[in-house]
Amino acid sequence: MSSVNRVFLIGNLTREPSLRTTPTGMSVCDLGIAMNDTYKNREGKRIESVCFADVVTWSRQAETCAQYLHKGSRVLVEGRLQLDRWEKDGQPHSRLRVRADRVQFLGGRPSGSAP
């Protein structure tokens, strides 16, 4: 049986983009986004919840994200889940994040920017 690993998220950046370069010269940008959800529970009380996700972008897209996005920017992220595993101080660690194939900037230009 085949599987599908596809993620679509719309949310706001929780921090400034973090751009770095790998030893081979590839640009990598880490983003944090928050997605808000509102629903009513059984008693009819309105409940708000927030889900946070880490996103990684590569190459030219990483450079563009670092240049134009800022904390609070609204984005649509399309990508796939990626499990990172490493060992630090003899302890195994893991992290699930989204490897972005596409990041679309949502909303208008910031005030004061050129057209």
mmCIF file of N, CA and C in Angstrom, residues 26-82:
data_model
loop_
_atom_site.group_PDB
_atom_site.id
_atom_site.type_symbol
_atom_site.label_atom_id
_atom_site.label_comp_id
_atom_site.label_asym_id
_atom_site.label_seq_id
_atom_site.Cartn_x
_atom_site.Cartn_y
_atom_site.Cartn_z
ATOM 1 N N MET A 26 24.782 25.666 0.933
ATOM 2 C CA MET A 26 23.331 25.677 0.745
ATOM 3 C C MET A 26 22.673 26.528 1.833
ATOM 4 N N SER A 27 21.739 27.389 1.444
ATOM 5 C CA SER A 27 21.004 28.220 2.395
ATOM 6 C C SER A 27 19.878 27.415 3.033
ATOM 7 N N VAL A 28 19.710 27.591 4.350
ATOM 8 C CA VAL A 28 18.663 26.926 5.116
ATOM 9 C C VAL A 28 18.014 27.967 6.017
ATOM 10 N N CYS A 29 16.685 27.993 6.034
ATOM 11 C CA CYS A 29 15.977 28.947 6.877
ATOM 12 C C CYS A 29 14.979 28.189 7.746
ATOM 13 N N ASP A 30 15.042 28.435 9.060
ATOM 14 C CA ASP A 30 14.114 27.821 10.004
ATOM 15 C C ASP A 30 13.027 28.829 10.361
ATOM 16 N N LEU A 31 11.783 28.357 10.315
ATOM 17 C CA LEU A 31 10.628 29.174 10.646
ATOM 18 C C LEU A 31 9.822 28.482 11.736
ATOM 19 N N GLY A 32 9.159 29.249 12.549
ATOM 20 C CA GLY A 32 8.198 28.714 13.508
ATOM 21 C C GLY A 32 6.857 29.335 13.193
ATOM 22 N N ILE A 33 5.806 28.521 13.065
ATOM 23 C CA ILE A 33 4.488 29.077 12.792
ATOM 24 C C ILE A 33 3.472 28.575 13.812
ATOM 25 N N ALA A 34 2.449 29.383 14.011
ATOM 26 C CA ALA A 34 1.353 29.040 14.917
ATOM 27 C C ALA A 34 0.054 29.051 14.126
ATOM 28 N N MET A 35 -0.759 28.016 14.351
ATOM 29 C CA MET A 35 -2.070 27.921 13.728
ATOM 30 C C MET A 35 -3.110 27.949 14.844
ATOM 31 N N ASN A 36 -4.050 28.885 14.765
ATOM 32 C CA ASN A 36 -5.094 29.038 15.779
ATOM 33 C C ASN A 36 -6.349 28.292 15.353
ATOM 34 N N ASP A 37 -7.048 27.715 16.326
ATOM 35 C CA ASP A 37 -8.296 27.013 16.074
ATOM 36 C C ASP A 37 -9.286 27.409 17.155
ATOM 37 N N THR A 38 -10.519 27.660 16.762
ATOM 38 C CA THR A 38 -11.574 28.009 17.706
ATOM 39 C C THR A 38 -12.737 27.052 17.506
ATOM 40 N N TYR A 39 -13.266 26.544 18.609
ATOM 41 C CA TYR A 39 -14.418 25.641 18.546
ATOM 42 C C TYR A 39 -15.227 25.772 19.828
ATOM 43 N N LYS A 40 -16.428 25.208 19.808
ATOM 44 C CA LYS A 40 -17.272 25.213 21.000
ATOM 45 C C LYS A 40 -17.292 23.819 21.597
ATOM 46 N N ASN A 41 -17.148 23.753 22.925
ATOM 47 C CA ASN A 41 -17.184 22.454 23.591
ATOM 48 C C ASN A 41 -18.636 22.033 23.827
ATOM 49 N N ARG A 42 -18.854 20.937 24.522
ATOM 50 C CA ARG A 42 -20.213 20.406 24.745
ATOM 51 C C ARG A 42 -21.115 21.372 25.487
ATOM 52 N N GLU A 43 -20.514 22.189 26.356
ATOM 53 C CA GLU A 43 -21.295 23.158 27.121
ATOM 54 C C GLU A 43 -21.561 24.435 26.337
ATOM 55 N N GLY A 44 -21.049 24.527 25.128
ATOM 56 C CA GLY A 44 -21.235 25.712 24.294
ATOM 57 C C GLY A 44 -20.215 26.799 24.537
ATOM 58 N N LYS A 45 -19.222 26.515 25.373
ATOM 59 C CA LYS A 45 -18.173 27.503 25.658
ATOM 60 C C LYS A 45 -17.181 27.526 24.502
ATOM 61 N N ARG A 46 -16.803 28.725 24.110
ATOM 62 C CA ARG A 46 -15.856 28.903 23.007
ATOM 63 C C ARG A 46 -14.435 28.612 23.509
ATOM 64 N N ILE A 47 -13.756 27.705 22.829
ATOM 65 C CA ILE A 47 -12.405 27.302 23.196
ATOM 66 C C ILE A 47 -11.447 27.681 22.067
ATOM 67 N N GLU A 48 -10.330 28.288 22.443
ATOM 68 C CA GLU A 48 -9.282 28.604 21.468
ATOM 69 C C GLU A 48 -8.067 27.756 21.768
ATOM 70 N N SER A 49 -7.510 27.166 20.731
ATOM 71 C CA SER A 49 -6.286 26.383 20.894
ATOM 72 C C SER A 49 -5.285 26.810 19.830
ATOM 73 N N VAL A 50 -4.023 26.617 20.150
ATOM 74 C CA VAL A 50 -2.949 26.984 19.229
ATOM 75 C C VAL A 50 -2.067 25.768 19.009
ATOM 76 N N CYS A 51 -1.696 25.534 17.763
ATOM 77 C CA CYS A 51 -0.776 24.460 17.416
ATOM 78 C C CYS A 51 0.471 25.108 16.811
ATOM 79 N N PHE A 52 1.637 24.702 17.292
ATOM 80 C CA PHE A 52 2.896 25.259 16.817
ATOM 81 C C PHE A 52 3.616 24.236 15.950
ATOM 82 N N ALA A 53 4.295 24.712 14.907
ATOM 83 C CA ALA A 53 5.049 23.818 14.026
ATOM 84 C C ALA A 53 6.363 24.483 13.627
ATOM 85 N N ASP A 54 7.402 23.664 13.534
ATOM 86 C CA ASP A 54 8.688 24.120 13.010
ATOM 87 C C ASP A 54 8.740 23.777 11.532
ATOM 88 N N VAL A 55 9.262 24.717 10.731
ATOM 89 C CA VAL A 55 9.330 24.563 9.284
ATOM 90 C C VAL A 55 10.758 24.852 8.850
ATOM 91 N N VAL A 56 11.247 24.075 7.883
ATOM 92 C CA VAL A 56 12.570 24.325 7.321
ATOM 93 C C VAL A 56 12.424 24.522 5.809
ATOM 94 N N THR A 57 13.093 25.555 5.288
ATOM 95 C CA THR A 57 13.114 25.817 3.851
ATOM 96 C C THR A 57 14.563 25.793 3.376
ATOM 97 N N TRP A 58 14.751 25.525 2.109
ATOM 98 C CA TRP A 58 16.089 25.348 1.549
ATOM 99 C C TRP A 58 16.297 26.218 0.314
ATOM 100 N N SER A 59 17.565 26.476 0.016
ATOM 101 C CA SER A 59 18.016 27.102 -1.226
ATOM 102 C C SER A 59 17.472 28.528 -1.376
ATOM 103 N N ARG A 60 17.048 28.879 -2.576
ATOM 104 C CA ARG A 60 16.585 30.241 -2.862
ATOM 105 C C ARG A 60 15.351 30.590 -2.029
ATOM 106 N N GLN A 61 14.478 29.613 -1.825
ATOM 107 C CA GLN A 61 13.278 29.854 -1.019
ATOM 108 C C GLN A 61 13.658 30.261 0.409
ATOM 109 N N ALA A 62 14.707 29.664 0.957
ATOM 110 C CA ALA A 62 15.181 30.013 2.293
ATOM 111 C C ALA A 62 15.629 31.474 2.330
ATOM 112 N N GLU A 63 16.358 31.894 1.313
ATOM 113 C CA GLU A 63 16.844 33.272 1.250
ATOM 114 C C GLU A 63 15.689 34.261 1.131
ATOM 115 N N THR A 64 14.683 33.911 0.320
ATOM 116 C CA THR A 64 13.520 34.774 0.132
ATOM 117 C C THR A 64 12.717 34.894 1.421
ATOM 118 N N CYS A 65 12.530 33.781 2.121
ATOM 119 C CA CYS A 65 11.801 33.811 3.400
ATOM 120 C C CYS A 65 12.521 34.696 4.402
ATOM 121 N N ALA A 66 13.832 34.556 4.498
ATOM 122 C CA ALA A 66 14.615 35.348 5.445
ATOM 123 C C ALA A 66 14.562 36.835 5.101
ATOM 124 N N GLN A 67 14.489 37.144 3.821
ATOM 125 C CA GLN A 67 14.497 38.534 3.386
ATOM 126 C C GLN A 67 13.150 39.225 3.610
ATOM 127 N N TYR A 68 12.048 38.536 3.327
ATOM 128 C CA TYR A 68 10.747 39.197 3.309
ATOM 129 C C TYR A 68 9.814 38.875 4.475
ATOM 130 N N LEU A 69 10.062 37.808 5.208
ATOM 131 C CA LEU A 69 9.170 37.447 6.307
ATOM 132 C C LEU A 69 9.691 37.973 7.637
ATOM 133 N N HIS A 70 8.762 38.230 8.526
ATOM 134 C CA HIS A 70 9.088 38.708 9.868
ATOM 135 C C HIS A 70 8.122 38.081 10.864
ATOM 136 N N LYS A 71 8.439 38.176 12.129
ATOM 137 C CA LYS A 71 7.551 37.669 13.167
ATOM 138 C C LYS A 71 6.161 38.253 12.947
ATOM 139 N N GLY A 72 5.147 37.382 12.960
ATOM 140 C CA GLY A 72 3.770 37.813 12.735
ATOM 141 C C GLY A 72 3.302 37.672 11.304
ATOM 142 N N SER A 73 4.215 37.493 10.338
ATOM 143 C CA SER A 73 3.827 37.342 8.933
ATOM 144 C C SER A 73 2.924 36.127 8.766
ATOM 145 N N ARG A 74 1.908 36.257 7.920
ATOM 146 C CA ARG A 74 0.986 35.156 7.636
ATOM 147 C C ARG A 74 1.480 34.415 6.400
ATOM 148 N N VAL A 75 1.544 33.092 6.499
ATOM 149 C CA VAL A 75 2.061 32.280 5.403
ATOM 150 C C VAL A 75 1.224 31.025 5.196
ATOM 151 N N LEU A 76 1.280 30.512 3.983
ATOM 152 C CA LEU A 76 0.774 29.187 3.662
ATOM 153 C C LEU A 76 2.002 28.339 3.368
ATOM 154 N N VAL A 77 2.115 27.205 4.053
ATOM 155 C CA VAL A 77 3.254 26.310 3.866
ATOM 156 C C VAL A 77 2.743 24.996 3.294
ATOM 157 N N GLU A 78 3.356 24.571 2.204
ATOM 158 C CA GLU A 78 3.065 23.259 1.630
ATOM 159 C C GLU A 78 4.351 22.457 1.688
ATOM 160 N N GLY A 79 4.266 21.248 2.205
ATOM 161 C CA GLY A 79 5.475 20.437 2.316
ATOM 162 C C GLY A 79 5.173 19.051 2.817
ATOM 163 N N ARG A 80 6.166 18.469 3.489
ATOM 164 C CA ARG A 80 6.015 17.107 4.012
ATOM 165 C C ARG A 80 6.660 17.025 5.390
ATOM 166 N N LEU A 81 6.184 16.071 6.178
ATOM 167 C CA LEU A 81 6.744 15.863 7.508
ATOM 168 C C LEU A 81 8.098 15.183 7.398
ATOM 169 N N GLN A 82 9.008 15.592 8.259
ATOM 170 C CA GLN A 82 10.360 15.045 8.264
ATOM 171 C C GLN A 82 10.751 14.805 9.721
#
